[in-house]
Coordinates of C-alpha atoms and ligand atoms in Angstrom, one line a residue:
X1 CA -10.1 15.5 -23.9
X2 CA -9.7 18.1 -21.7
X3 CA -7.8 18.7 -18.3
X4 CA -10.7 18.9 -16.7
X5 CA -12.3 16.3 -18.6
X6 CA -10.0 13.8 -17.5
X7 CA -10.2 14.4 -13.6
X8 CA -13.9 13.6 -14.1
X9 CA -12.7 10.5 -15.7
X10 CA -10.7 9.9 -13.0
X11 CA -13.0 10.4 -10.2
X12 CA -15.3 8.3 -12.0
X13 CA -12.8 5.1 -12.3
X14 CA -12.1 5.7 -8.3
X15 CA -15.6 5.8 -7.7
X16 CA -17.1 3.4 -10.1
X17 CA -14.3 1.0 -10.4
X18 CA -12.3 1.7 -7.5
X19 CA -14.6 1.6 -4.7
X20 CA -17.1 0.4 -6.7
X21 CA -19.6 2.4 -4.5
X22 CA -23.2 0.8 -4.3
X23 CA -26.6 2.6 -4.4
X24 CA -27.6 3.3 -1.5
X25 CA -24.3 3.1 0.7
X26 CA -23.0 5.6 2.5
X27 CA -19.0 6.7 1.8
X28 CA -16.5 7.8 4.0
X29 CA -14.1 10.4 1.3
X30 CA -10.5 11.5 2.7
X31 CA -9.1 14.5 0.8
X32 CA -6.8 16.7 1.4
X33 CA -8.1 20.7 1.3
X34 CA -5.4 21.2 -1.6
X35 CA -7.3 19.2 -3.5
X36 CA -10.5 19.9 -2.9
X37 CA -11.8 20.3 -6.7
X38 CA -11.2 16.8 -7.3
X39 CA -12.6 15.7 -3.7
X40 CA -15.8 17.2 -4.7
X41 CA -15.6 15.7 -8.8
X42 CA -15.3 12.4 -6.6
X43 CA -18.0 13.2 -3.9
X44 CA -20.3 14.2 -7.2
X45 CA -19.6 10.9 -9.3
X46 CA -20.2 8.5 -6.2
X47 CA -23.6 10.7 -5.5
X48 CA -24.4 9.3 -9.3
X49 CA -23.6 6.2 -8.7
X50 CA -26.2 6.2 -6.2
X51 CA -24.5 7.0 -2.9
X52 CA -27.1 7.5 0.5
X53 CA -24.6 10.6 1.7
X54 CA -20.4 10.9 1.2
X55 CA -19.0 12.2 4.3
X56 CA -16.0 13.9 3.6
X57 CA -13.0 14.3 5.6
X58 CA -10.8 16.7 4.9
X59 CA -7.6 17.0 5.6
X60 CA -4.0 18.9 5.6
X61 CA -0.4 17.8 5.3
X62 CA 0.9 21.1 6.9
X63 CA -1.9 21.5 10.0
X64 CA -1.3 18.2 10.9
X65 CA 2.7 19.1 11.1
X66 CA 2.0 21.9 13.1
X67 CA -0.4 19.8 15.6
X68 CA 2.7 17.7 15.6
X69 CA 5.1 20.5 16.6
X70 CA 3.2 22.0 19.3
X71 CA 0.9 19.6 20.8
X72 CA 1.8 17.6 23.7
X73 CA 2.9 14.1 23.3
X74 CA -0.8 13.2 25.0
X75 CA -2.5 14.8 22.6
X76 CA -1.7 11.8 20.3
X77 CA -1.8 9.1 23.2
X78 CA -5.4 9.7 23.4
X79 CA -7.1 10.6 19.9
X80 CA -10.6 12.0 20.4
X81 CA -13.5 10.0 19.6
X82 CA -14.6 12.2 16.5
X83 CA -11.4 12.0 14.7
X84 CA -11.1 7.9 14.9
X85 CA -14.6 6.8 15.2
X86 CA -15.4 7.7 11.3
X87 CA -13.9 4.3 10.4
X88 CA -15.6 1.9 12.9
X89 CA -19.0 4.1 11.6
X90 CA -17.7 2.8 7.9
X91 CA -17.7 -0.4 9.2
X92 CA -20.9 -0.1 11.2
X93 CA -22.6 0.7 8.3
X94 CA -21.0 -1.4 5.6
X95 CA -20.0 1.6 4.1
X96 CA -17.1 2.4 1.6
X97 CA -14.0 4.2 2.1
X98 CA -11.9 6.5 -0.4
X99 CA -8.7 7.6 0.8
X100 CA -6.9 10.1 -1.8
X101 CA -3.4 10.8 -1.2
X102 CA -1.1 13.5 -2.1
X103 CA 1.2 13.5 0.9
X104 CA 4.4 15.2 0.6
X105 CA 7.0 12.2 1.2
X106 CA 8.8 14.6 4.0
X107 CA 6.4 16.3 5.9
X108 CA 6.9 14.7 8.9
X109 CA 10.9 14.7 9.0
X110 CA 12.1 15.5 12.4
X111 CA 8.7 15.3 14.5
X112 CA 9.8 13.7 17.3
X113 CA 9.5 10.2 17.2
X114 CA 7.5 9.6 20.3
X115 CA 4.5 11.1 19.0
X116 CA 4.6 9.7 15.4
X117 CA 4.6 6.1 17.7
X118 CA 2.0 7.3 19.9
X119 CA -0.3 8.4 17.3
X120 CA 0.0 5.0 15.2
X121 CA -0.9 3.2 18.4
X122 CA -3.7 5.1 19.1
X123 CA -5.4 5.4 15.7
X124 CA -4.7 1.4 15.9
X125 CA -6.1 0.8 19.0
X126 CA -9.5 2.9 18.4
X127 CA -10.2 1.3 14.8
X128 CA -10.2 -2.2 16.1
X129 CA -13.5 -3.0 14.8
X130 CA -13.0 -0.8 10.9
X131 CA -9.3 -3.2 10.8
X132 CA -11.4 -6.3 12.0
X133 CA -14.0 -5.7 9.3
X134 CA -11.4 -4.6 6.9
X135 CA -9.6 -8.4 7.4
X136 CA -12.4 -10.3 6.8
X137 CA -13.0 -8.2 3.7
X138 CA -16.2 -6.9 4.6
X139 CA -15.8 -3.2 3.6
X140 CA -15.0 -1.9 -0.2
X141 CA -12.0 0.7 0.0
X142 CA -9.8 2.2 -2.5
X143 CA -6.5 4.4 -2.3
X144 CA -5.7 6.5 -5.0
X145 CA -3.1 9.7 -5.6
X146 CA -3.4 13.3 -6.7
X147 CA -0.4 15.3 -6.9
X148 CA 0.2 18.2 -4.6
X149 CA 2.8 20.9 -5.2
X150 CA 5.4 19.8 -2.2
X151 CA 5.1 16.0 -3.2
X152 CA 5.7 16.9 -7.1
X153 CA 8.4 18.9 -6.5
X154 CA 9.9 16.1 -4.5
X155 CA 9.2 13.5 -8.2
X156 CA 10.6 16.5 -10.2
X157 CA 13.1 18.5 -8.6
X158 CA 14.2 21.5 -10.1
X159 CA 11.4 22.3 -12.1
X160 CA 8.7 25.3 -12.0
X161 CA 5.8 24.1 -9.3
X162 CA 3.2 24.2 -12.1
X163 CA 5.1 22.2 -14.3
X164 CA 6.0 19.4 -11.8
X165 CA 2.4 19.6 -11.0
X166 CA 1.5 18.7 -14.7
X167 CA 3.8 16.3 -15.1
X168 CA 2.8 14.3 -12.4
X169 CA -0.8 14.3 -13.1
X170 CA 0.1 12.9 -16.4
X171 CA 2.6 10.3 -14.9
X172 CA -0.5 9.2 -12.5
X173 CA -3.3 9.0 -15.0
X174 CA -0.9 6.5 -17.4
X175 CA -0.3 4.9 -14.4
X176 CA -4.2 4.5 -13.5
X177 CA -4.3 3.4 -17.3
X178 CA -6.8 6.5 -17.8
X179 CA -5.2 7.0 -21.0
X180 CA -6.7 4.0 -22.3
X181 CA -10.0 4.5 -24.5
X182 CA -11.8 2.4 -22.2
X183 CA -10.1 2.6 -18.4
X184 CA -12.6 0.2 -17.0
X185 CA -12.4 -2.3 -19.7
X186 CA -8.7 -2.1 -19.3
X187 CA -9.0 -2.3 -15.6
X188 CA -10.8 -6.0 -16.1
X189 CA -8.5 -7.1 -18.7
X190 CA -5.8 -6.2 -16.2
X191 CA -7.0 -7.8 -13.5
X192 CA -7.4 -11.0 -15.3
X193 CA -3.4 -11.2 -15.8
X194 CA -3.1 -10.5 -12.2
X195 CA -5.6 -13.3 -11.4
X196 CA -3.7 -16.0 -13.9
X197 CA -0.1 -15.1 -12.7
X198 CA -1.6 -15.7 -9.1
X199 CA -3.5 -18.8 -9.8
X200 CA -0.4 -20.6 -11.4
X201 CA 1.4 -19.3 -8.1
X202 CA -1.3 -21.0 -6.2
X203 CA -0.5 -24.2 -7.9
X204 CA 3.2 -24.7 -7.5
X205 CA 2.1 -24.1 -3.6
X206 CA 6.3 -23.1 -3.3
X207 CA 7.4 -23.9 0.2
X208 CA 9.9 -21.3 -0.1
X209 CA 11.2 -18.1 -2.1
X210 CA 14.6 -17.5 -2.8
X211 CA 16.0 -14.0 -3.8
X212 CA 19.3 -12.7 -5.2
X213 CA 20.8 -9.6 -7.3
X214 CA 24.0 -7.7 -7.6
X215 CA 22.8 -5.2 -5.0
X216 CA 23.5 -7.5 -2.5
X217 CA 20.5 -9.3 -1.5
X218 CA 20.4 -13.5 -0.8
X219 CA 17.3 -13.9 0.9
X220 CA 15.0 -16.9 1.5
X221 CA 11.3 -16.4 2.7
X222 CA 9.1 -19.0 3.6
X223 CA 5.6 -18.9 2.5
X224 CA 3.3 -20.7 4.8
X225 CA 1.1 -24.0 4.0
X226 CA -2.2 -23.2 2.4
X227 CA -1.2 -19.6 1.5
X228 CA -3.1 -18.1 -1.6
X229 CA -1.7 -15.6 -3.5
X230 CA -4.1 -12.7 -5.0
X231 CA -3.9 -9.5 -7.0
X232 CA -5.9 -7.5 -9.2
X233 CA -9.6 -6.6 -7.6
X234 CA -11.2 -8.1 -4.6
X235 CA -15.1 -9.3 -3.4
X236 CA -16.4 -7.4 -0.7
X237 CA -18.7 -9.8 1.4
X238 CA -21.5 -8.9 0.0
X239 CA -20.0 -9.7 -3.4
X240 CA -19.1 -6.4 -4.7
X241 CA -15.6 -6.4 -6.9
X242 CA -13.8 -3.5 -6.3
X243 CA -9.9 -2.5 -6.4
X244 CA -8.2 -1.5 -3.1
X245 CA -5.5 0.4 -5.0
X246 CA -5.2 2.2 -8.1
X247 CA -2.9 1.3 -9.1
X248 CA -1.8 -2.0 -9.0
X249 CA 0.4 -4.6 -10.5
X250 CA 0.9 -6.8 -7.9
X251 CA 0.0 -10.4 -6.8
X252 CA 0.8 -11.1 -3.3
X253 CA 0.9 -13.3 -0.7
X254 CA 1.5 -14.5 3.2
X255 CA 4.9 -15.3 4.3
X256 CA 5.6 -17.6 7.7
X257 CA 6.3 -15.5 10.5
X258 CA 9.5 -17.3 11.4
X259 CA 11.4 -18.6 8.0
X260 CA 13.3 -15.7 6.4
X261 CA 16.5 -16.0 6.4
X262 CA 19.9 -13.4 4.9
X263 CA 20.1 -10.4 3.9
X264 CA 17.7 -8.4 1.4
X265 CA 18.5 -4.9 0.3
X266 CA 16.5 -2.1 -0.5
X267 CA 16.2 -0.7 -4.4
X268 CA 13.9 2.2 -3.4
X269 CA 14.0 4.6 -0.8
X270 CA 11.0 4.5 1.6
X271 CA 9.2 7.2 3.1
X272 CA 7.9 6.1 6.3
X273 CA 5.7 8.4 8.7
X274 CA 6.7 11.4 6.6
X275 CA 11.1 10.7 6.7
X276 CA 12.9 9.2 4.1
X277 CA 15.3 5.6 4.3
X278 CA 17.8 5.1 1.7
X279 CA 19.8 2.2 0.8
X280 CA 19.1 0.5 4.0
X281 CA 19.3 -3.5 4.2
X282 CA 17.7 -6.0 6.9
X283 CA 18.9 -9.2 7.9
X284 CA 16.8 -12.2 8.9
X285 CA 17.2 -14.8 10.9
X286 CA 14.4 -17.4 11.7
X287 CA 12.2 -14.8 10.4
X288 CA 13.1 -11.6 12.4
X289 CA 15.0 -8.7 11.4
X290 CA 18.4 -9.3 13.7
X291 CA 20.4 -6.4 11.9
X292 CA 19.4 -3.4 10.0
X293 CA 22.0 -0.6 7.8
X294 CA 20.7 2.6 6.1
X295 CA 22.1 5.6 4.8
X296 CA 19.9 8.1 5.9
X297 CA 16.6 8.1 8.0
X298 CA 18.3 5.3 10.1
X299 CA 16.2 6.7 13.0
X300 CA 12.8 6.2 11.3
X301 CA 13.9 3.0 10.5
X302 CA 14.5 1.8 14.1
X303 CA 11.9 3.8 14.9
X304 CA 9.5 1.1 12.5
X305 CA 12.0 -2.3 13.9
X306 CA 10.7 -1.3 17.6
X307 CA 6.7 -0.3 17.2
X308 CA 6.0 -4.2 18.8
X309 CA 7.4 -7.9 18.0
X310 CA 5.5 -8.1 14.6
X311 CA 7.3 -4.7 13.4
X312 CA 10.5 -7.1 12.7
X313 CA 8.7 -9.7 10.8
X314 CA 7.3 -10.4 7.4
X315 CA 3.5 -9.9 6.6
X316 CA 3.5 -9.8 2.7
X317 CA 5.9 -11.0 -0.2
X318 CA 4.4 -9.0 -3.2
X319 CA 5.6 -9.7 -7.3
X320 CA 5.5 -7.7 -9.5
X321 CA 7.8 -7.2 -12.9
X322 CA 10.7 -4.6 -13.5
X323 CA 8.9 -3.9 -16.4
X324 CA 5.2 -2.6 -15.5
X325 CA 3.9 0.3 -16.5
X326 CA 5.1 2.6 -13.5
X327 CA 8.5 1.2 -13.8
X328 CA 8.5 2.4 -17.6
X329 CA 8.1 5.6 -16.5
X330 CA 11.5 5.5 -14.1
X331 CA 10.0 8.0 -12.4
X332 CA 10.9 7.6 -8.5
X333 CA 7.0 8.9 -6.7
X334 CA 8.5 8.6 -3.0
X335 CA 4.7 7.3 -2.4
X336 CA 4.6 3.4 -1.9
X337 CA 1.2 3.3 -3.6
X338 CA 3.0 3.8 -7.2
X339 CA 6.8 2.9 -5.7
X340 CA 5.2 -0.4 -4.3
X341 CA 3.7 -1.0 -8.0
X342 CA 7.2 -0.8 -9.6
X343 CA 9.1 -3.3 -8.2
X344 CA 9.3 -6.8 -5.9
X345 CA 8.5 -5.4 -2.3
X346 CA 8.2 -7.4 1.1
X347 CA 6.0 -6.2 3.8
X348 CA 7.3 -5.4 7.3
X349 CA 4.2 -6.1 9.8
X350 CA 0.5 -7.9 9.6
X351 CA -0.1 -9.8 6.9
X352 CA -3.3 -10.2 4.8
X353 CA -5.5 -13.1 6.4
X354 CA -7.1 -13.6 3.3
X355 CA -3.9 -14.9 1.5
X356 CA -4.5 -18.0 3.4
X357 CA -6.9 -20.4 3.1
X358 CA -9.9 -19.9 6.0
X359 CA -7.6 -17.1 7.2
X360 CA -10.3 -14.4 7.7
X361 CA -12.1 -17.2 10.1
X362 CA -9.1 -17.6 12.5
X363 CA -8.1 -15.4 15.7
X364 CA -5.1 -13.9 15.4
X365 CA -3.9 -16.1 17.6
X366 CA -4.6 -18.9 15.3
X367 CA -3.6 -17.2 12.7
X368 CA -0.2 -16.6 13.9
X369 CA 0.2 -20.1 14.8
X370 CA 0.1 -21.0 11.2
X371 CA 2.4 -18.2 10.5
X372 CA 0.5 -15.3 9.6
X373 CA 1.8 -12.0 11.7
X374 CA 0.4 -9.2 13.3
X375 CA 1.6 -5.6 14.1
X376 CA 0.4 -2.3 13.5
X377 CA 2.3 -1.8 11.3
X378 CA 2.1 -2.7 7.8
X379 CA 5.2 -1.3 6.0
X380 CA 6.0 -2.0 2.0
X381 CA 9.3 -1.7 1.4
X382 CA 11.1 -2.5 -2.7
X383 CA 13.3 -5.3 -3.3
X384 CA 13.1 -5.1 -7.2
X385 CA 15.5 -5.2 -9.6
X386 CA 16.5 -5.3 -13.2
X387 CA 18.8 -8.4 -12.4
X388 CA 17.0 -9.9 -9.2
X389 CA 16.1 -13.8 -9.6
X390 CA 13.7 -15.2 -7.7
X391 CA 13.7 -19.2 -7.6
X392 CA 10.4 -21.1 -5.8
X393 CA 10.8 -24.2 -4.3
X394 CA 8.5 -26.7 -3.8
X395 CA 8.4 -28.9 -1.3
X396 CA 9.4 -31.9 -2.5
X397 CA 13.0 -30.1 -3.6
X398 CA 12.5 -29.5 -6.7
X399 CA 12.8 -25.9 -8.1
X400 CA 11.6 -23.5 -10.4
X401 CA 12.5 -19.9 -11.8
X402 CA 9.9 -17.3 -11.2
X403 CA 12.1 -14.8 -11.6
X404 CA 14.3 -13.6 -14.2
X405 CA 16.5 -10.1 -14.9
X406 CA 13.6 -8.9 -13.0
X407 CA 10.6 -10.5 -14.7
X408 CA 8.3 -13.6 -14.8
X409 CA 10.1 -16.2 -15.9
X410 CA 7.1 -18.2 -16.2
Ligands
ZN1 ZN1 1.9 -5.1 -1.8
ZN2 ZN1 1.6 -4.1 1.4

């Protein structure tokens, strides 16, 4: 198979399987203008699959850092309407929505902080009713990657563009298992292992997580009552499977607002709002983040604590073994759609109501009386490690290993 022939695959899998795009419903694509050849392969293959129309939204990593640079901090208060109203259209219309990344991990290091704040407020604030829809799982969505030259470079540094290029193509479709014979069958065969590891989760119903490596993370999270861990694909409500991210290895669920407690350290650097954090740590008492370390991009990080009151609480413990298929690869993608596929990860911010039971029927006021939070942020951040044990307690006392050198124990 061809180069070529294998981006068709691809944009077939985000279409088919991904999105799982319906006849006659209308898709919202977000592409960047340096890959547009695959935006339109996409754009074709969900026009086969019976699309009504695919409006397409392109966009550009270094335009939007030059808005950032010389724009006015109100510029970004105050979004227009045509930029943020695309989303509450998608879920107007019970459309679908295919977001493919290739951000470069840096691009926005340095932009004044301000505006990177204002302009996550205001995109938050004027897709109330896309994130409303989106919670009560209304809407079919999928993220997936391409590579572009400034993020591969970043993967492989040192090497020629076009070769870093290459090589991260090929690192994304074994990642997106489109080196299998049959993705899609693989993709189901997949999602059934998800689906078990989460249903025996859902069983033991743990009260509480406990985590602890060699890096120096002791860290207890409590899980709240009735949570449900998932993973793998999800039902729209209209009953349409379809997988939000490609790829995944994750199963997941809601942690209580207000029981983590000690310190858990980071094992992968995370880019947030285009600036790097390295080897930072948080510490947690009664389920807020009290104290915070990093190495570099300590700014960005603070930046993250202070966006509102949920920005320093959990919304999402996630497992996922050392050894996956990303991790294999040891290849660092500075992109927490792969990163967050590689290793344990927490979530700082809102949490998922559907990991609780009758969770998309409650206010979020209800919600976070039970435990669930809510930000606008939702921020993964890797925990993982090859020696990290992770011990679930139940609630009468007793205690099992989930955990072990970094794998499922059970
Ligand atoms: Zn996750
Ligand atoms: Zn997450």
């Amino acid at each position: 198979m061809n180069f070529d022939q294998k981006l068709k695959k691809y944009a077939k899998l985000t279409v088919r399987t991904g999105a799982n795009v319906q006849p006659g419903q209308e898709l919202i694509l977000q592409c960047s203008v340096e890959n547009a050849a695959f935006g339109r392969m996409v754009a074709e293959s969900a026009y086969e699959a019976g699309a009504k129309v695919v409006w397409m939204a392109w966009n550009d990593d270094r335009t939007a850092r030059l808005n950032y640079d010389y724009s006015p901090l109100e510029v970004f208060e105050n979004p227009p309407e045509f930029v943020t109203g695309r989303y509450n259209y998608c879920a107007k219309v019970n459309g679908a929505l295919i977001n493919i990344l290739s951000r470069d991990p840096e691009i926005f290091k340095g932009v004044e902080s301000a505006k990177l704040l204002a302009a996550t407020k205001a995109q938050h604030e004027a897709t109330k009713e896309f994130d409303a829809a989106m919670d009560r799982n209304e809407l079919q969505w999928n993220i997936v990657a391409v590579p572009s030259v400034s993020w591969a470079r970043k993967v492989f540094p040192g090497m020629p563009d076009e070769e870093a290029v290459e090589k991260l193509w090929e690192s994304i479709f074994k990642a997106v298992r489109l080196d299998e014979e049959d993705p899609v069958a693989a993709w189901q065969k997949h999602s059934r292992t998800l689906s078990d590891k989460a249903a025996f989760l859902n069983e033991q119903q743990f009260e509480s997580l406990h985590y602890t490596n060699s890096i120096g993370t002791d860290f207890t999270v409590g899980l709240v009552k009735g949570h449900i861990w998932a993973g793998g694909s999800g039902k729209s409500a209209s009953g349409v499977e379809y997988f939000p991210n490609m790829p995944t290895e994750e199963v997941f669920t809601m942690p209580h607002l207000s029981r983590a407690e000690g310190r858990v350290v980071s094992s992968m650097p995370l880019s947030y709002q285009g600036t790097l954090i390295t080897d930072f740590s948080l510490t947690f008492k009664e389920g807020k983040v009290t104290d915070f370390t990093a190495k570099e991009g300590r700014e960005a990080l603070e930046l993250l604590l202070n966006t509102d009151e949920g920005s320093r609480h959990l919304g999402e413990v996630a497992l996922v073994p050392h050894h996956s298929p990303i991790s294999d690869m040891g290849i660092l993608f500075y992109n927490t759609l792969f990163d967050e596929n590689a290793s344990c990860h927490l979530a700082l911010g809102a949490c998922y109501p559907d990991t609780l039971q009758g969770g998309t029927e409650l206010s979020k006021e209800e919600l976070k009386q039970k435990g669930g939070n809510d930000s606008i942020n939702h921020v993964d951040f890797m925990v993982g490690t090859a020696d990290l044990k992770i011990t679930g307690k139940r609630s009468d006392g007793s205690e099992v290993v989930v955990f072990e050198n970094g794998n499922w124990a059970v």
